[in-house]
PDB file of C-alpha atoms in Angstrom:
ATOM      1  CA  GLU A  21      60.680 -38.590  27.174  1.00 57.00           C
ATOM      2  CA  THR A  22      58.501 -40.978  24.920  1.00 69.00           C
ATOM      3  CA  GLY A  23      55.327 -39.366  23.533  1.00 91.00           C
ATOM      4  CA  VAL A  24      52.019 -41.124  23.233  1.00 95.00           C
ATOM      5  CA  THR A  25      52.098 -43.996  20.804  1.00 95.00           C
ATOM      6  CA  GLN A  26      49.221 -45.973  19.197  1.00 97.00           C
ATOM      7  CA  SER A  27      48.910 -49.192  17.334  1.00 96.00           C
ATOM      8  CA  PRO A  28      48.177 -50.106  14.737  1.00 97.00           C
ATOM      9  CA  THR A  29      48.283 -47.014  12.553  1.00 96.00           C
ATOM     10  CA  HIS A  30      45.562 -48.469  10.092  1.00 96.00           C
ATOM     11  CA  LEU A  31      43.162 -51.200  10.323  1.00 96.00           C
ATOM     12  CA  ILE A  32      40.485 -52.653   8.106  1.00 98.00           C
ATOM     13  CA  LYS A  33      37.753 -54.794   9.698  1.00 98.00           C
ATOM     14  CA  THR A  34      34.411 -56.207   8.535  1.00 98.00           C
ATOM     15  CA  ARG A  35      31.001 -55.351  10.022  1.00 98.00           C
ATOM     16  CA  GLY A  36      30.269 -57.536  13.164  1.00 98.00           C
ATOM     17  CA  GLN A  37      33.748 -58.149  13.999  1.00 98.00           C
ATOM     18  CA  GLN A  38      35.648 -57.048  17.128  1.00 98.00           C
ATOM     19  CA  VAL A  39      38.750 -54.774  17.302  1.00 98.00           C
ATOM     20  CA  THR A  40      41.271 -53.918  19.839  1.00 98.00           C
ATOM     21  CA  LEU A  41      43.283 -50.666  19.694  1.00 98.00           C
ATOM     22  CA  ARG A  42      46.273 -50.027  21.851  1.00 98.00           C
ATOM     23  CA  CYS A  43      47.834 -46.859  23.406  1.00 97.00           C
ATOM     24  CA  SER A  44      51.082 -46.404  25.303  1.00 96.00           C
ATOM     25  CA  SER A  45      50.866 -43.169  27.505  1.00 94.00           C
ATOM     26  CA  GLN A  46      53.525 -40.606  27.991  1.00 92.00           C
ATOM     27  CA  SER A  47      56.032 -41.399  30.718  1.00 90.00           C
ATOM     28  CA  GLY A  48      54.641 -40.221  34.178  1.00 89.00           C
ATOM     29  CA  HIS A  49      51.125 -40.045  33.063  1.00 93.00           C
ATOM     30  CA  ASN A  50      48.384 -42.031  34.830  1.00 93.00           C
ATOM     31  CA  THR A  51      45.363 -41.125  32.768  1.00 94.00           C
ATOM     32  CA  VAL A  52      44.391 -42.203  29.269  1.00 96.00           C
ATOM     33  CA  SER A  53      41.396 -40.923  27.248  1.00 96.00           C
ATOM     34  CA  TRP A  54      39.979 -42.267  23.973  1.00 97.00           C
ATOM     35  CA  TYR A  55      38.243 -40.232  21.228  1.00 97.00           C
ATOM     36  CA  GLN A  56      36.582 -41.048  18.028  1.00 97.00           C
ATOM     37  CA  GLN A  57      36.990 -38.603  15.183  1.00 96.00           C
ATOM     38  CA  ALA A  58      34.750 -39.064  12.102  1.00 94.00           C
ATOM     39  CA  LEU A  59      36.062 -37.465   8.817  1.00 90.00           C
ATOM     40  CA  GLY A  60      35.498 -33.720   8.895  1.00 87.00           C
ATOM     41  CA  GLN A  61      34.260 -33.763  12.473  1.00 90.00           C
ATOM     42  CA  GLY A  62      35.665 -32.843  15.780  1.00 92.00           C
ATOM     43  CA  PRO A  63      36.866 -35.503  18.311  1.00 95.00           C
ATOM     44  CA  GLN A  64      34.146 -37.213  20.369  1.00 95.00           C
ATOM     45  CA  PHE A  65      34.980 -38.195  23.946  1.00 94.00           C
ATOM     46  CA  ILE A  66      34.483 -42.103  24.431  1.00 96.00           C
ATOM     47  CA  PHE A  67      35.873 -42.397  27.984  1.00 94.00           C
ATOM     48  CA  GLN A  68      38.817 -41.901  30.283  1.00 94.00           C
ATOM     49  CA  TYR A  69      40.796 -44.281  32.548  1.00 94.00           C
ATOM     50  CA  TYR A  70      42.432 -42.875  35.645  1.00 91.00           C
ATOM     51  CA  ARG A  71      44.630 -45.279  37.667  1.00 90.00           C
ATOM     52  CA  GLU A  72      43.224 -48.369  35.986  1.00 91.00           C
ATOM     53  CA  GLU A  73      39.372 -47.293  36.536  1.00 91.00           C
ATOM     54  CA  GLU A  74      37.006 -45.840  34.073  1.00 91.00           C
ATOM     55  CA  ASN A  75      36.333 -42.249  35.231  1.00 89.00           C
ATOM     56  CA  GLY A  76      34.081 -40.479  32.798  1.00 88.00           C
ATOM     57  CA  ARG A  77      32.239 -41.723  29.687  1.00 90.00           C
ATOM     58  CA  GLY A  78      30.654 -39.955  26.725  1.00 90.00           C
ATOM     59  CA  ASN A  79      27.609 -40.913  24.766  1.00 91.00           C
ATOM     60  CA  PHE A  80      28.883 -44.274  23.405  1.00 95.00           C
ATOM     61  CA  PRO A  81      27.191 -47.691  23.710  1.00 97.00           C
ATOM     62  CA  PRO A  82      28.540 -50.471  25.999  1.00 96.00           C
ATOM     63  CA  ARG A  83      30.032 -52.320  22.997  1.00 98.00           C
ATOM     64  CA  PHE A  84      32.790 -49.657  23.364  1.00 98.00           C
ATOM     65  CA  SER A  85      34.903 -50.724  26.348  1.00 97.00           C
ATOM     66  CA  GLY A  86      38.377 -50.288  27.652  1.00 96.00           C
ATOM     67  CA  LEU A  87      41.157 -51.309  29.935  1.00 96.00           C
ATOM     68  CA  GLN A  88      44.093 -49.595  31.624  1.00 96.00           C
ATOM     69  CA  PHE A  89      47.094 -51.725  32.764  1.00 95.00           C
ATOM     70  CA  PRO A  90      49.313 -51.004  35.808  1.00 93.00           C
ATOM     71  CA  ASN A  91      51.829 -49.346  33.466  1.00 91.00           C
ATOM     72  CA  TYR A  92      49.025 -47.015  32.408  1.00 93.00           C
ATOM     73  CA  SER A  93      48.848 -48.197  28.850  1.00 95.00           C
ATOM     74  CA  SER A  94      45.441 -48.723  27.646  1.00 97.00           C
ATOM     75  CA  GLU A  95      43.192 -50.698  25.150  1.00 98.00           C
ATOM     76  CA  LEU A  96      40.028 -49.767  23.400  1.00 98.00           C
ATOM     77  CA  ASN A  97      37.785 -52.621  22.504  1.00 98.00           C
ATOM     78  CA  VAL A  98      34.814 -52.313  20.105  1.00 98.00           C
ATOM     79  CA  ASN A  99      32.451 -55.254  19.587  1.00 97.00           C
ATOM     80  CA  ALA A 100      30.017 -55.886  16.862  1.00 98.00           C
ATOM     81  CA  LEU A 101      31.579 -53.334  14.512  1.00 98.00           C
ATOM     82  CA  GLU A 102      29.226 -51.043  12.405  1.00 98.00           C
ATOM     83  CA  LEU A 103      29.911 -49.168   9.358  1.00 97.00           C
ATOM     84  CA  ASP A 104      29.591 -45.964  11.326  1.00 97.00           C
ATOM     85  CA  ASP A 105      32.566 -46.993  13.565  1.00 98.00           C
ATOM     86  CA  SER A 106      34.893 -46.024  10.674  1.00 98.00           C
ATOM     87  CA  ALA A 107      36.887 -43.172  12.165  1.00 97.00           C
ATOM     88  CA  LEU A 108      40.201 -42.015  13.392  1.00 97.00           C
ATOM     89  CA  TYR A 109      40.588 -43.266  16.983  1.00 98.00           C
ATOM     90  CA  LEU A 110      42.662 -40.993  19.129  1.00 97.00           C
ATOM     91  CA  CYS A 111      44.320 -41.679  22.566  1.00 97.00           C
ATOM     92  CA  ALA A 112      45.480 -38.940  24.843  1.00 96.00           C
ATOM     93  CA  SER A 113      47.419 -39.188  28.151  1.00 96.00           C
ATOM     94  CA  SER A 114      47.616 -36.765  31.029  1.00 93.00           C
ATOM     95  CA  SER A 115      49.215 -36.560  34.488  1.00 91.00           C
ATOM     96  CA  GLY A 116      45.726 -36.384  36.032  1.00 86.00           C
ATOM     97  CA  LEU A 117      42.087 -36.443  35.153  1.00 85.00           C
ATOM     98  CA  ALA A 118      41.549 -35.248  31.618  1.00 83.00           C
ATOM     99  CA  GLY A 119      39.439 -32.063  31.734  1.00 82.00           C
ATOM    100  CA  VAL A 120      41.581 -30.828  34.673  1.00 84.00           C
ATOM    101  CA  TYR A 121      44.967 -31.471  33.215  1.00 88.00           C
ATOM    102  CA  GLU A 122      46.335 -30.926  29.752  1.00 91.00           C
ATOM    103  CA  GLN A 123      46.375 -33.944  27.430  1.00 94.00           C
ATOM    104  CA  TYR A 124      48.957 -35.218  25.007  1.00 95.00           C
ATOM    105  CA  PHE A 125      47.564 -36.961  21.916  1.00 95.00           C
ATOM    106  CA  GLY A 126      48.819 -39.782  19.880  1.00 95.00           C
ATOM    107  CA  PRO A 127      48.676 -39.736  16.131  1.00 94.00           C
ATOM    108  CA  GLY A 128      45.597 -42.009  15.992  1.00 96.00           C
ATOM    109  CA  THR A 129      44.552 -45.307  14.537  1.00 97.00           C
ATOM    110  CA  ARG A 130      42.458 -45.161  11.384  1.00 97.00           C
ATOM    111  CA  LEU A 131      39.728 -47.825  11.416  1.00 98.00           C
ATOM    112  CA  THR A 132      37.799 -48.743   8.220  1.00 98.00           C
ATOM    113  CA  VAL A 133      34.772 -50.947   8.667  1.00 98.00           C
ATOM    114  CA  THR A 134      33.521 -52.556   5.456  1.00 97.00           C
TER     115      THR A 134
ATOM    116  CA  ASP B  11      23.361 -31.070  27.744  1.00 67.00           C
ATOM    117  CA  ALA B  12      26.434 -28.912  27.960  1.00 70.00           C
ATOM    118  CA  LYS B  13      27.784 -27.735  24.695  1.00 87.00           C
ATOM    119  CA  THR B  14      30.206 -25.260  23.050  1.00 93.00           C
ATOM    120  CA  THR B  15      29.469 -23.092  19.870  1.00 94.00           C
ATOM    121  CA  GLN B  16      32.178 -21.698  17.655  1.00 96.00           C
ATOM    122  CA  PRO B  17      32.247 -19.956  14.352  1.00 96.00           C
ATOM    123  CA  ASN B  18      32.889 -22.397  11.488  1.00 96.00           C
ATOM    124  CA  SER B  19      35.810 -20.418  10.010  1.00 97.00           C
ATOM    125  CA  MET B  20      37.884 -17.292  10.627  1.00 97.00           C
ATOM    126  CA  GLU B  21      40.792 -15.537   8.596  1.00 97.00           C
ATOM    127  CA  SER B  22      43.701 -13.503   9.791  1.00 96.00           C
ATOM    128  CA  ASN B  23      46.834 -11.829   8.504  1.00 96.00           C
ATOM    129  CA  GLU B  24      50.241 -12.932   9.649  1.00 96.00           C
ATOM    130  CA  GLU B  25      51.569 -11.020  12.704  1.00 96.00           C
ATOM    131  CA  GLU B  26      48.210  -9.650  13.610  1.00 96.00           C
ATOM    132  CA  PRO B  27      46.323 -10.624  16.704  1.00 96.00           C
ATOM    133  CA  VAL B  28      43.514 -13.259  16.467  1.00 97.00           C
ATOM    134  CA  HIS B  29      40.545 -13.626  18.765  1.00 98.00           C
ATOM    135  CA  LEU B  30      38.567 -16.851  18.492  1.00 98.00           C
ATOM    136  CA  PRO B  31      35.270 -16.776  20.258  1.00 97.00           C
ATOM    137  CA  CYS B  32      33.516 -19.688  21.939  1.00 97.00           C
ATOM    138  CA  ASN B  33      30.041 -19.669  23.495  1.00 96.00           C
ATOM    139  CA  HIS B  34      29.171 -22.183  26.335  1.00 94.00           C
ATOM    140  CA  SER B  35      26.128 -20.765  27.851  1.00 91.00           C
ATOM    141  CA  THR B  36      25.296 -24.114  29.516  1.00 89.00           C
ATOM    142  CA  ILE B  37      28.446 -24.173  31.532  1.00 91.00           C
ATOM    143  CA  SER B  38      28.301 -25.358  35.152  1.00 87.00           C
ATOM    144  CA  GLY B  39      30.318 -24.056  38.166  1.00 84.00           C
ATOM    145  CA  THR B  40      32.990 -26.832  38.088  1.00 86.00           C
ATOM    146  CA  ASP B  41      33.426 -27.046  34.174  1.00 91.00           C
ATOM    147  CA  TYR B  42      36.896 -26.224  32.906  1.00 93.00           C
ATOM    148  CA  ILE B  43      37.293 -24.533  29.504  1.00 95.00           C
ATOM    149  CA  HIS B  44      40.009 -26.052  27.231  1.00 95.00           C
ATOM    150  CA  TRP B  45      41.271 -25.195  23.977  1.00 96.00           C
ATOM    151  CA  TYR B  46      43.074 -27.477  21.559  1.00 97.00           C
ATOM    152  CA  ARG B  47      44.202 -27.164  18.022  1.00 97.00           C
ATOM    153  CA  GLN B  48      44.627 -29.758  15.265  1.00 96.00           C
ATOM    154  CA  LEU B  49      46.654 -29.623  12.066  1.00 93.00           C
ATOM    155  CA  PRO B  50      45.760 -31.822   9.197  1.00 87.00           C
ATOM    156  CA  SER B  51      46.560 -35.454   9.758  1.00 85.00           C
ATOM    157  CA  GLN B  52      47.812 -34.862  13.225  1.00 90.00           C
ATOM    158  CA  GLY B  53      46.470 -35.419  16.711  1.00 92.00           C
ATOM    159  CA  PRO B  54      45.094 -32.433  18.600  1.00 95.00           C
ATOM    160  CA  GLU B  55      47.629 -30.129  20.460  1.00 95.00           C
ATOM    161  CA  TYR B  56      47.013 -28.525  23.890  1.00 95.00           C
ATOM    162  CA  VAL B  57      46.895 -24.781  23.836  1.00 97.00           C
ATOM    163  CA  ILE B  58      45.505 -23.465  27.107  1.00 96.00           C
ATOM    164  CA  HIS B  59      42.727 -24.025  29.671  1.00 95.00           C
ATOM    165  CA  GLY B  60      41.173 -22.175  32.595  1.00 94.00           C
ATOM    166  CA  LEU B  61      38.363 -22.325  35.090  1.00 93.00           C
ATOM    167  CA  THR B  62      37.326 -18.828  36.125  1.00 92.00           C
ATOM    168  CA  SER B  63      40.288 -16.313  35.720  1.00 91.00           C
ATOM    169  CA  ASN B  64      42.070 -15.306  32.632  1.00 93.00           C
ATOM    170  CA  VAL B  65      45.142 -17.401  31.747  1.00 95.00           C
ATOM    171  CA  ASN B  66      48.307 -16.759  29.747  1.00 95.00           C
ATOM    172  CA  ASN B  67      50.908 -19.091  28.512  1.00 94.00           C
ATOM    173  CA  ARG B  68      53.530 -18.894  25.777  1.00 92.00           C
ATOM    174  CA  MET B  69      51.181 -19.978  23.102  1.00 90.00           C
ATOM    175  CA  ALA B  70      48.098 -17.857  23.790  1.00 96.00           C
ATOM    176  CA  SER B  71      45.787 -16.053  26.210  1.00 97.00           C
ATOM    177  CA  LEU B  72      42.452 -17.255  27.461  1.00 98.00           C
ATOM    178  CA  ALA B  73      40.023 -14.496  28.333  1.00 97.00           C
ATOM    179  CA  ILE B  74      36.876 -15.853  30.205  1.00 96.00           C
ATOM    180  CA  ALA B  75      33.762 -13.823  30.473  1.00 96.00           C
ATOM    181  CA  GLU B  76      32.659 -12.835  34.041  1.00 94.00           C
ATOM    182  CA  ASP B  77      29.493 -15.044  33.843  1.00 94.00           C
ATOM    183  CA  ARG B  78      31.689 -17.723  32.237  1.00 94.00           C
ATOM    184  CA  LYS B  79      29.142 -18.179  29.474  1.00 95.00           C
ATOM    185  CA  SER B  80      31.695 -17.440  26.749  1.00 96.00           C
ATOM    186  CA  SER B  81      35.513 -17.257  26.288  1.00 97.00           C
ATOM    187  CA  THR B  82      37.907 -16.003  23.756  1.00 98.00           C
ATOM    188  CA  LEU B  83      41.284 -17.573  22.786  1.00 98.00           C
ATOM    189  CA  ILE B  84      43.769 -14.857  21.828  1.00 98.00           C
ATOM    190  CA  LEU B  85      46.655 -15.518  19.590  1.00 97.00           C
ATOM    191  CA  HIS B  86      48.882 -12.310  20.014  1.00 95.00           C
ATOM    192  CA  ARG B  87      50.720 -12.496  16.720  1.00 95.00           C
ATOM    193  CA  ALA B  88      49.497 -15.007  14.241  1.00 96.00           C
ATOM    194  CA  THR B  89      52.021 -17.051  12.125  1.00 96.00           C
ATOM    195  CA  LEU B  90      51.458 -19.246   9.216  1.00 96.00           C
ATOM    196  CA  ARG B  91      51.977 -22.272  11.506  1.00 94.00           C
ATOM    197  CA  ASP B  92      48.953 -21.255  13.575  1.00 96.00           C
ATOM    198  CA  ALA B  93      46.737 -22.170  10.650  1.00 97.00           C
ATOM    199  CA  ALA B  94      44.680 -24.988  12.148  1.00 97.00           C
ATOM    200  CA  VAL B  95      41.200 -26.027  13.511  1.00 97.00           C
ATOM    201  CA  TYR B  96      40.756 -24.600  17.016  1.00 98.00           C
ATOM    202  CA  TYR B  97      38.453 -26.579  19.418  1.00 97.00           C
ATOM    203  CA  CYS B  98      36.914 -25.158  22.340  1.00 96.00           C
ATOM    204  CA  ILE B  99      36.011 -27.872  24.980  1.00 95.00           C
ATOM    205  CA  LEU B 100      34.086 -28.051  28.256  1.00 92.00           C
ATOM    206  CA  SER B 101      35.131 -30.451  30.722  1.00 90.00           C
ATOM    207  CA  HIS B 102      31.741 -31.227  32.284  1.00 85.00           C
ATOM    208  CA  ASN B 103      31.366 -32.985  35.656  1.00 79.00           C
ATOM    209  CA  ALA B 104      27.972 -34.837  36.079  1.00 75.00           C
ATOM    210  CA  GLY B 105      28.061 -36.527  39.341  1.00 71.00           C
ATOM    211  CA  ASN B 106      31.256 -38.650  39.204  1.00 68.00           C
ATOM    212  CA  ASN B 107      31.209 -38.668  35.397  1.00 75.00           C
ATOM    213  CA  ARG B 108      33.569 -36.126  33.902  1.00 80.00           C
ATOM    214  CA  LYS B 109      32.977 -35.818  30.253  1.00 84.00           C
ATOM    215  CA  LEU B 110      34.791 -33.672  27.708  1.00 88.00           C
ATOM    216  CA  ILE B 111      32.571 -31.977  25.228  1.00 89.00           C
ATOM    217  CA  TRP B 112      34.222 -30.809  22.141  1.00 91.00           C
ATOM    218  CA  GLY B 113      32.627 -28.188  19.703  1.00 85.00           C
ATOM    219  CA  LEU B 114      32.888 -28.462  15.946  1.00 91.00           C
ATOM    220  CA  GLY B 115      35.872 -26.095  15.868  1.00 95.00           C
ATOM    221  CA  THR B 116      36.926 -22.979  14.120  1.00 97.00           C
ATOM    222  CA  SER B 117      39.005 -23.442  10.890  1.00 97.00           C
ATOM    223  CA  LEU B 118      41.669 -20.573  11.098  1.00 98.00           C
ATOM    224  CA  ALA B 119      43.348 -19.462   7.888  1.00 97.00           C
ATOM    225  CA  VAL B 120      46.351 -17.215   8.199  1.00 97.00           C
ATOM    226  CA  ASN B 121      47.282 -14.970   5.183  1.00 96.00           C
ATOM    227  CA  PRO B 122      51.015 -14.162   4.672  1.00 94.00           C
TER     228      PRO B 122
END
């Protein structure tokens, strides 16, 4: 059984640029959630995708968007990057809606915005 | 807005029980209570979750107050590997928007 994987591991971008982060869910899981974790803080829920549709969103602006593909892998896109977007981005997969089912987390993508 | 409140840090001795409290006085009827833990430089790891009744699994127990406004994560015998940040989370359903609201976490130190 393959766990949750994320790519890339690290990324450096410039303010104003756009970034795409990728997540492969665990086998058999149909839900992917994305989180932002600033240094020294707890994870903040961005949104979750259940069977290719967004189903639940935290307090993040529309420049944070996502996709889920038929194989249930997912992308997180962030437009117009700001310095405060520097954080660890975590992806988690589950066999149903996050919040009802347990989630399995990937190791994260460290994004630095300069 | 729904939220959770946890002590910033706690300390325990190895092989003793640990009770980690969480206050969630704004909880709604369909909100689940989840606990995850996170070791340094790792993604969070699922511990346990529940809705109304107390729950037990191989890792821990979850005791939920009768009014559901607070809960306690119980580690029955702490080991050094249990040293981590423990997060109490509400899965809050507002209309068709189910959000997961994480607290700031309790940093647990385990003394040998």
